[in-house]
Coordinates of C-alpha atoms in Angstrom, one line a residue:
X1 CA -39.3 -59.2 74.0
X2 CA -38.0 -62.2 72.1
X3 CA -36.3 -62.1 68.7
X4 CA -38.4 -62.3 65.5
X5 CA -38.8 -65.8 64.2
X6 CA -39.2 -67.2 60.7
X7 CA -42.9 -67.8 61.4
X8 CA -43.3 -64.1 62.4
X9 CA -41.6 -63.0 59.2
X10 CA -43.8 -65.2 57.0
X11 CA -47.0 -64.0 58.7
X12 CA -45.9 -60.4 58.1
X13 CA -45.9 -60.9 54.3
X14 CA -49.5 -62.0 54.2
X15 CA -50.6 -58.4 53.6
X16 CA -52.8 -58.7 50.6
X17 CA -50.3 -57.0 48.3
X18 CA -50.7 -56.9 44.5
X19 CA -48.1 -59.2 42.8
X20 CA -48.2 -59.9 39.1
X21 CA -46.4 -62.8 37.3
X22 CA -47.1 -65.2 34.4
X23 CA -50.0 -63.2 33.1
X24 CA -52.0 -63.0 36.4
X25 CA -52.3 -61.3 39.7
X26 CA -51.2 -63.6 42.5
X27 CA -53.6 -63.6 45.4
X28 CA -51.3 -65.4 47.9
X29 CA -47.7 -64.8 46.9
X30 CA -46.3 -66.3 50.1
X31 CA -47.3 -69.8 49.0
X32 CA -47.0 -69.3 45.3
X33 CA -44.4 -71.6 43.6
X34 CA -42.6 -68.6 42.2
X35 CA -41.7 -67.3 45.7
X36 CA -42.4 -70.0 48.2
X37 CA -38.9 -71.4 48.7
X38 CA -37.1 -68.0 48.7
X39 CA -39.5 -66.7 51.4
X40 CA -38.7 -69.8 53.5
X41 CA -35.0 -69.2 53.0
X42 CA -35.3 -65.7 54.4
X43 CA -37.5 -67.2 57.2
X44 CA -34.5 -69.4 58.0
X45 CA -32.3 -66.4 58.4
X46 CA -34.7 -65.0 61.0
X47 CA -34.6 -68.3 62.8
X48 CA -30.8 -68.3 62.6
X49 CA -30.8 -64.8 64.2
X50 CA -33.2 -65.9 66.9
X51 CA -30.9 -68.9 67.8
X52 CA -27.8 -66.7 67.9
X53 CA -28.8 -63.5 69.8
X54 CA -25.2 -62.7 71.0
X55 CA -23.7 -62.6 67.5
X56 CA -26.6 -61.9 65.2
X57 CA -28.8 -59.6 67.4
X58 CA -28.9 -56.8 69.8
X59 CA -31.5 -55.3 72.2
X60 CA -33.2 -52.3 70.6
X61 CA -33.0 -49.2 72.8
X62 CA -36.5 -48.2 71.7
X63 CA -38.6 -51.1 73.0
X64 CA -36.1 -53.6 74.4
X65 CA -36.8 -56.1 71.7
X66 CA -34.1 -58.4 70.4
X67 CA -33.5 -57.4 66.8
X68 CA -31.0 -57.9 64.0
X69 CA -27.4 -56.8 64.6
X70 CA -27.8 -54.9 61.3
X71 CA -29.9 -52.2 63.0
X72 CA -27.2 -51.4 65.6
X73 CA -25.3 -48.2 65.2
X74 CA -21.5 -49.1 65.5
X75 CA -20.3 -46.6 68.1
X76 CA -17.1 -48.5 68.8
X77 CA -14.6 -50.3 66.5
X78 CA -15.6 -53.6 68.2
X79 CA -19.3 -53.1 67.1
X80 CA -18.2 -52.5 63.5
X81 CA -16.2 -55.7 63.6
X82 CA -19.1 -57.6 65.2
X83 CA -21.3 -56.3 62.3
X84 CA -18.8 -57.5 59.7
X85 CA -18.8 -61.0 61.2
X86 CA -22.5 -61.0 61.4
X87 CA -22.8 -60.2 57.7
X88 CA -20.4 -63.1 57.0
X89 CA -22.5 -65.5 59.1
X90 CA -25.7 -64.6 57.3
X91 CA -24.0 -64.9 53.9
X92 CA -22.6 -68.3 54.7
X93 CA -26.1 -69.5 55.5
X94 CA -26.9 -69.0 51.8
X95 CA -23.5 -69.4 50.2
X96 CA -23.6 -65.7 49.3
X97 CA -26.4 -66.2 46.8
X98 CA -28.9 -63.9 48.6
X99 CA -27.9 -60.3 47.9
X100 CA -30.8 -58.6 49.6
X101 CA -30.8 -60.6 52.8
X102 CA -32.5 -58.9 55.8
X103 CA -29.2 -57.3 57.0
X104 CA -28.8 -55.2 53.8
X105 CA -31.3 -52.3 53.7
X106 CA -31.1 -51.7 57.5
X107 CA -27.4 -51.1 57.0
X108 CA -28.2 -48.3 54.6
X109 CA -30.6 -46.7 57.1
X110 CA -27.9 -47.0 59.8
X111 CA -25.5 -45.1 57.5
X112 CA -28.0 -42.4 56.8
X113 CA -28.6 -41.9 60.5
X114 CA -24.8 -41.7 61.0
X115 CA -24.7 -38.9 58.5
X116 CA -28.1 -37.3 59.4
X117 CA -26.5 -33.8 59.4
X118 CA -26.5 -34.0 55.6
X119 CA -30.3 -34.1 55.6
X120 CA -30.7 -31.8 58.6
X121 CA -28.9 -29.0 56.7
X122 CA -31.6 -29.0 54.1
X123 CA -34.8 -29.8 56.0
X124 CA -34.9 -30.7 59.7
X125 CA -38.4 -32.1 59.4
X126 CA -37.4 -34.6 56.7
X127 CA -34.4 -35.5 58.7
X128 CA -36.6 -36.1 61.8
X129 CA -38.9 -38.3 59.6
X130 CA -36.0 -40.4 58.5
X131 CA -34.6 -40.9 62.0
X132 CA -38.1 -41.7 63.3
X133 CA -38.7 -44.2 60.5
X134 CA -35.3 -45.9 61.3
X135 CA -36.3 -46.2 64.9
X136 CA -39.7 -47.7 64.0
X137 CA -38.2 -50.2 61.5
X138 CA -35.5 -51.1 64.0
X139 CA -37.9 -51.7 66.9
X140 CA -40.0 -54.0 64.7
X141 CA -37.0 -55.7 62.9
X142 CA -38.8 -55.0 59.6
X143 CA -37.8 -56.9 56.4
X144 CA -37.0 -54.3 53.8
X145 CA -36.0 -53.8 50.2
X146 CA -35.4 -50.7 48.2
X147 CA -36.0 -49.3 44.8
X148 CA -33.5 -46.6 44.0
X149 CA -33.3 -46.6 40.2
X150 CA -35.7 -45.2 37.6
X151 CA -36.8 -47.6 34.8
X152 CA -34.2 -47.6 32.1
X153 CA -36.4 -46.3 29.2
X154 CA -34.8 -44.2 26.5
X155 CA -31.4 -43.4 28.0
X156 CA -30.8 -40.6 25.5
X157 CA -33.6 -38.6 27.1
X158 CA -34.0 -37.0 30.5
X159 CA -36.3 -38.5 33.1
X160 CA -39.1 -36.2 32.3
X161 CA -38.9 -36.7 28.5
X162 CA -39.8 -40.3 28.2
X163 CA -43.2 -39.6 26.5
X164 CA -45.0 -40.2 29.8
X165 CA -44.4 -37.9 32.8
X166 CA -45.1 -40.9 35.1
X167 CA -42.7 -43.3 33.4
X168 CA -40.6 -42.9 36.5
X169 CA -41.9 -42.2 40.0
X170 CA -43.1 -38.7 40.2
X171 CA -45.1 -36.6 42.7
X172 CA -48.6 -35.8 41.7
X173 CA -50.0 -33.8 44.7
X174 CA -49.4 -32.8 48.3
X175 CA -51.6 -31.8 51.2
X176 CA -51.5 -31.6 55.0
X177 CA -51.4 -35.4 55.3
X178 CA -48.6 -36.2 52.8
X179 CA -47.8 -36.6 49.2
X180 CA -49.3 -38.6 46.4
X181 CA -47.0 -40.3 43.9
X182 CA -47.3 -42.1 40.6
X183 CA -44.9 -44.0 38.4
X184 CA -42.4 -46.9 38.5
X185 CA -39.1 -47.8 40.1
X186 CA -36.6 -50.6 39.7
X187 CA -34.9 -52.9 40.5
X188 CA -37.1 -54.2 43.3
X189 CA -34.8 -57.1 44.2
X190 CA -36.5 -59.1 47.0
X191 CA -39.7 -56.9 46.7
X192 CA -41.8 -60.1 47.1
X193 CA -39.7 -61.0 50.2
X194 CA -40.0 -57.7 52.0
X195 CA -42.6 -55.9 54.1
X196 CA -41.4 -52.4 53.4
X197 CA -39.8 -50.6 50.5
X198 CA -37.4 -47.7 50.9
X199 CA -37.7 -45.5 47.8
X200 CA -34.9 -43.2 46.6
X201 CA -33.1 -42.0 43.4
X202 CA -29.6 -43.0 42.3
X203 CA -30.1 -41.6 38.8
X204 CA -28.6 -38.1 38.0
X205 CA -31.3 -35.4 38.2
X206 CA -31.3 -31.8 36.9
X207 CA -32.5 -28.9 38.9
X208 CA -35.7 -28.9 36.9
X209 CA -36.4 -32.5 37.8
X210 CA -37.9 -31.5 41.2
X211 CA -41.0 -33.7 40.8
X212 CA -38.8 -36.8 40.5
X213 CA -36.6 -36.0 43.5
X214 CA -38.3 -38.1 46.1
X215 CA -37.4 -40.5 48.9
X216 CA -39.9 -42.2 51.2
X217 CA -40.8 -45.6 52.7
X218 CA -44.0 -47.5 52.0
X219 CA -45.5 -50.9 53.0
X220 CA -45.4 -53.3 50.1
X221 CA -49.1 -54.0 50.8
X222 CA -50.1 -50.3 50.7
X223 CA -53.0 -49.3 48.4
X224 CA -51.8 -48.6 44.9
X225 CA -48.5 -50.4 45.2
X226 CA -48.1 -53.1 42.5
X227 CA -45.2 -55.5 41.9
X228 CA -44.5 -56.8 38.4
X229 CA -42.2 -59.8 38.9
X230 CA -39.6 -61.0 36.4
X231 CA -39.6 -64.7 35.4
X232 CA -39.2 -66.9 38.5
X233 CA -36.2 -69.2 38.3
X234 CA -37.5 -71.0 41.3
X235 CA -40.8 -71.8 39.7
X236 CA -39.1 -72.8 36.4
X237 CA -36.7 -75.2 38.1
X238 CA -37.7 -78.8 37.7
X239 CA -36.4 -80.0 41.1
X240 CA -34.0 -79.1 43.8
X241 CA -31.8 -82.0 42.6
X242 CA -31.5 -80.4 39.1
X243 CA -31.3 -76.8 40.4
X244 CA -30.1 -76.8 44.0
X245 CA -29.5 -73.0 44.0
X246 CA -32.3 -71.6 42.0
X247 CA -34.9 -73.5 44.0
X248 CA -33.6 -71.9 47.2
X249 CA -32.1 -68.6 46.6
X250 CA -34.0 -66.8 43.8
X251 CA -34.6 -63.5 45.6
X252 CA -36.5 -62.2 42.6
X253 CA -36.4 -58.8 40.9
X254 CA -39.3 -56.7 40.0
X255 CA -40.7 -53.4 38.8
X256 CA -42.6 -51.6 41.5
X257 CA -45.5 -49.4 40.3
X258 CA -47.0 -46.7 42.4
X259 CA -50.6 -45.9 41.3
X260 CA -51.6 -42.7 43.1
X261 CA -50.1 -43.9 46.4
X262 CA -50.5 -41.7 49.4
X263 CA -47.4 -41.3 51.5
X264 CA -47.7 -39.6 54.9
X265 CA -45.3 -36.9 55.8
X266 CA -43.7 -38.9 58.6
X267 CA -42.5 -41.3 55.9
X268 CA -41.2 -38.7 53.4
X269 CA -37.4 -38.1 53.6
X270 CA -36.7 -36.0 50.5
X271 CA -39.2 -33.9 48.7
X272 CA -38.4 -32.0 45.5
X273 CA -34.7 -31.6 46.2
X274 CA -32.7 -32.9 43.2
X275 CA -29.4 -32.0 44.9
X276 CA -30.1 -34.2 47.8
X277 CA -31.2 -37.6 46.4
X278 CA -27.7 -38.8 45.6
X279 CA -26.3 -37.1 48.7
X280 CA -28.6 -39.3 50.9
X281 CA -26.5 -42.3 49.9
X282 CA -23.1 -40.8 48.9
X283 CA -22.7 -37.9 51.4
X284 CA -24.0 -39.9 54.4
X285 CA -22.5 -43.2 55.4
X286 CA -25.3 -45.2 53.8
X287 CA -23.2 -46.5 50.8
X288 CA -20.3 -47.4 53.1
X289 CA -22.5 -49.4 55.5
X290 CA -24.6 -51.2 52.8
X291 CA -21.4 -52.2 51.0
X292 CA -20.0 -53.7 54.1
X293 CA -22.8 -56.2 53.8
X294 CA -22.5 -56.6 50.0
X295 CA -18.7 -57.2 50.2
X296 CA -19.3 -59.9 52.9
X297 CA -21.7 -61.6 50.6
X298 CA -19.3 -61.4 47.6
X299 CA -16.5 -62.8 49.8
X300 CA -18.6 -65.8 50.7
X301 CA -19.9 -66.3 47.2
X302 CA -16.4 -66.5 45.8
X303 CA -15.5 -69.0 48.5
X304 CA -18.5 -71.0 47.6
X305 CA -17.5 -71.0 43.9
X306 CA -13.9 -72.0 44.9
X307 CA -15.4 -75.0 46.7
X308 CA -17.3 -75.9 43.5
X309 CA -14.1 -75.6 41.4
X310 CA -12.2 -77.8 43.9
X311 CA -14.8 -80.5 44.1
X312 CA -15.2 -80.6 40.3
X313 CA -11.5 -81.0 39.7
X314 CA -11.3 -83.7 42.3
X315 CA -14.3 -85.5 40.8
X316 CA -12.8 -85.4 37.3
X317 CA -9.4 -86.5 38.5
X318 CA -7.4 -83.5 37.4
X319 CA -6.7 -81.9 40.8
X320 CA -3.0 -82.8 40.7
X321 CA -2.3 -81.5 37.2
X322 CA 0.0 -78.5 37.5
X323 CA -2.1 -76.3 35.0
X324 CA -5.2 -77.0 37.1
X325 CA -3.5 -76.1 40.3
X326 CA -2.3 -72.9 38.6
X327 CA -5.9 -71.9 37.8
X328 CA -7.2 -72.9 41.3
X329 CA -4.3 -71.0 42.9
X330 CA -5.0 -67.9 40.9
X331 CA -8.7 -68.0 41.8
X332 CA -7.8 -68.6 45.5
X333 CA -5.6 -65.5 45.4
X334 CA -8.4 -63.4 43.9
X335 CA -10.9 -64.6 46.5
X336 CA -8.5 -63.8 49.3
X337 CA -7.9 -60.4 47.8
X338 CA -11.6 -59.7 47.9
X339 CA -11.8 -60.9 51.5
X340 CA -8.9 -58.7 52.4
X341 CA -10.7 -55.7 50.9
X342 CA -13.8 -56.6 52.8
X343 CA -11.9 -56.9 56.1
X344 CA -10.2 -53.6 55.6
X345 CA -13.7 -52.0 55.6
X346 CA -14.1 -52.9 59.2
X347 CA -10.4 -52.9 60.1
X348 CA -9.6 -49.4 59.0
X349 CA -12.7 -47.3 59.6
X350 CA -13.3 -43.6 60.0
X351 CA -15.3 -42.0 62.7
X352 CA -18.4 -39.9 61.8
X353 CA -20.5 -38.3 64.5
X354 CA -19.2 -40.9 66.9
X355 CA -20.1 -43.8 64.6
X356 CA -17.4 -46.1 63.1
X357 CA -18.0 -46.5 59.4
X358 CA -15.9 -47.9 56.5
X359 CA -13.7 -45.4 54.6
X360 CA -15.2 -44.2 51.3
X361 CA -11.9 -44.9 49.4
X362 CA -11.8 -48.5 50.6
X363 CA -15.5 -49.0 49.8
X364 CA -15.1 -47.8 46.2
X365 CA -11.9 -49.9 45.8
X366 CA -13.7 -53.0 47.0
X367 CA -16.8 -52.5 44.8
X368 CA -14.7 -51.7 41.7
X369 CA -12.6 -54.8 42.1
X370 CA -15.6 -57.0 42.7
X371 CA -17.5 -55.8 39.7
X372 CA -14.7 -56.5 37.3
X373 CA -13.5 -59.7 38.9
X374 CA -16.7 -61.7 39.1
X375 CA -17.4 -62.5 35.4
X376 CA -13.8 -63.6 34.8
X377 CA -13.8 -65.7 38.0
X378 CA -16.9 -67.5 36.7
X379 CA -15.4 -67.9 33.3
X380 CA -12.2 -69.5 34.7
X381 CA -14.3 -72.1 36.6
X382 CA -16.3 -72.8 33.4
X383 CA -13.1 -73.7 31.8
X384 CA -12.3 -76.2 34.6
X385 CA -15.7 -77.9 34.4
X386 CA -15.7 -78.2 30.6
X387 CA -18.3 -80.4 29.1
X388 CA -19.1 -82.1 32.4
X389 CA -21.9 -79.7 33.1
X390 CA -23.5 -80.5 29.7
X391 CA -23.0 -84.3 29.7
X392 CA -25.8 -84.7 32.3
X393 CA -29.1 -86.5 32.6
X394 CA -32.1 -84.4 31.7
X395 CA -33.6 -84.5 35.2
X396 CA -33.6 -86.5 38.4
X397 CA -36.5 -88.5 36.9
X398 CA -34.0 -90.3 34.6
X399 CA -32.7 -92.3 37.6
X400 CA -36.2 -93.9 38.0
X401 CA -36.0 -95.5 34.6
X402 CA -33.8 -98.6 34.8
X403 CA -32.6 -98.4 31.2
X404 CA -31.6 -94.7 31.6
X405 CA -30.1 -95.3 35.0
X406 CA -27.9 -98.0 33.5
X407 CA -26.6 -95.5 30.9
X408 CA -26.0 -92.9 33.6
X409 CA -24.1 -95.5 35.7
X410 CA -21.9 -96.4 32.7
X411 CA -20.9 -92.8 31.8
X412 CA -20.9 -90.7 35.0
X413 CA -17.7 -92.2 36.3
X414 CA -15.4 -90.8 38.9
X415 CA -12.7 -92.0 41.2
X416 CA -13.8 -89.6 43.9
X417 CA -17.6 -90.2 44.1
X418 CA -20.5 -92.3 42.8
X419 CA -22.3 -91.6 39.5
X420 CA -25.1 -90.0 41.5
X421 CA -22.6 -87.9 43.4
X422 CA -21.0 -86.8 40.2
X423 CA -24.3 -85.8 38.6
X424 CA -25.3 -83.9 41.8
X425 CA -22.1 -81.9 41.7
X426 CA -22.3 -81.1 38.1
X427 CA -25.9 -80.0 38.4
X428 CA -24.8 -77.7 41.2
X429 CA -21.9 -76.4 39.1
X430 CA -24.3 -75.6 36.2
X431 CA -26.7 -73.8 38.5
X432 CA -23.8 -71.7 39.8
X433 CA -22.1 -71.0 36.5
X434 CA -24.4 -71.4 33.5
X435 CA -28.1 -71.6 34.3
X436 CA -30.5 -68.7 33.9
X437 CA -30.1 -68.2 37.7
X438 CA -26.3 -68.1 37.3
X439 CA -26.5 -65.7 34.4
X440 CA -28.6 -63.3 36.4
X441 CA -26.0 -63.4 39.2
X442 CA -23.2 -62.5 36.8
X443 CA -25.2 -59.6 35.4
X444 CA -26.1 -58.6 39.0
X445 CA -22.5 -58.5 40.2
X446 CA -21.2 -56.7 37.1
X447 CA -23.6 -53.8 37.7
X448 CA -24.3 -54.1 41.4
X449 CA -22.9 -50.7 42.3
X450 CA -23.8 -49.1 38.9
X451 CA -21.7 -48.8 35.8
X452 CA -18.0 -49.8 36.5
X453 CA -16.8 -46.4 35.2
X454 CA -18.8 -44.7 38.0
X455 CA -16.9 -46.8 40.6
X456 CA -13.6 -46.0 39.0
X457 CA -14.4 -42.2 39.1
X458 CA -15.3 -42.5 42.7
X459 CA -12.0 -44.3 43.4
X460 CA -10.3 -41.4 41.6
X461 CA -12.1 -38.9 43.7
X462 CA -11.5 -40.5 47.1
X463 CA -8.0 -41.9 46.8
X464 CA -5.3 -40.2 48.8
X465 CA -3.3 -38.9 45.9
X466 CA -1.3 -36.5 48.0
X467 CA 0.5 -39.4 49.8
X468 CA 1.5 -40.9 46.5
X469 CA 2.5 -37.7 44.8
X470 CA 4.5 -36.5 47.9
X471 CA 6.8 -39.5 47.5
X472 CA 7.3 -38.8 43.8
X473 CA 7.9 -35.1 44.5
X474 CA 10.3 -35.9 47.2
X475 CA 12.5 -37.8 44.8
X476 CA 12.1 -35.1 42.1
X477 CA 13.1 -32.4 44.5
X478 CA 16.3 -34.2 45.4
X479 CA 17.4 -34.4 41.8
X480 CA 18.9 -31.4 40.0
X481 CA 20.9 -30.6 36.9
X482 CA 24.6 -30.9 37.5
X483 CA 26.3 -27.6 38.3
X484 CA 28.6 -26.9 35.4
X485 CA 30.1 -23.7 36.9

């Protein structure tokens, strides 16, 4: 069976789902201007995969179909390295701007299957359901998102004390066929670009929060599932010339509402087990595998931003100034450090149930560094571009007015490119650094893995302190007070 194509993917999204944006329910979200281009960007990734089966695909053992490399369980060090390179290739196709690309959520499922004993110890039936779902999703190369955080609400109160029991996703009922759920989840990044949604909980839960301790998978077009989209940067962008990133890579974020949704038991992975919802990500290899993809994406995104910085300084004629090279060199060092952290995830793995996965300590180190580095990285480049990203024509339409074009020609000067070339570059720089699209990405990177202190605590808990303290103790043990006898 041949690999899935972009056309196959687009067809799969025409499922009659309920999507809400700009005051209305959208009847055909696939062709709506808020989502049209991003969906085609993802379709391009499926076409890329189909054209490169050796590096971006593998043959599913379930039905023999050629599917994404992201579904393959890395049972050798070479397969883990192939996976890392595949993530880089996908990220380079989008400049690192598409976080929830089709290789992300499958990675989480692969990690859960690698650590399936965590779930089996609690409930073999739920573990079998998860493994069965993974196999089905793999065989069909399903496009997925996940919603694993409860709506923010009043953070001084527990999940069940928000004034409405169903503020967050909660079980209502169960019967022989499955469970019925009601409530909301966030952040449905790429919910409008996905066929299926994996639902879980990353928020801390107390033992009495059993009704909120759920994990399952559901089609985005299922009865009772509604998607409330945030503002679309793609739709708000005036043109691809003025917003070359927002018009292509706005993967969208959304609240996903579950209005009395029936979930069959073979799609229910955790049911009323508060102690297990976090373990599904943190005690299996899910977090390690999904962060292999996210660190590949961050590596590529920083390289993209470095390219912007280099081109801007060449265009403004300051590339040979020592202070400029100092900044560019520092940024290059930071980008290479992030790449080094990413490559260590595949280069120094641990083996779990015969599966090669990144070490937890390296994962938390990489995510911690990335979260803190990104906003400063962007800020440094903003300092390099200065007022050049503000001194711009209002839109591409200005070039069609001879009087305005004359003023543009007179002011947008550069020894490295034409006035049009300079404007194009500065428009790109603004979309990467200062636009609404860019601001969302800064916020996204800052809290991608949760609050930074959480990552720091995980680094603390997973670092090999004994190796460090043993060296210190060795020196201390060799030193003694002089013998005055």
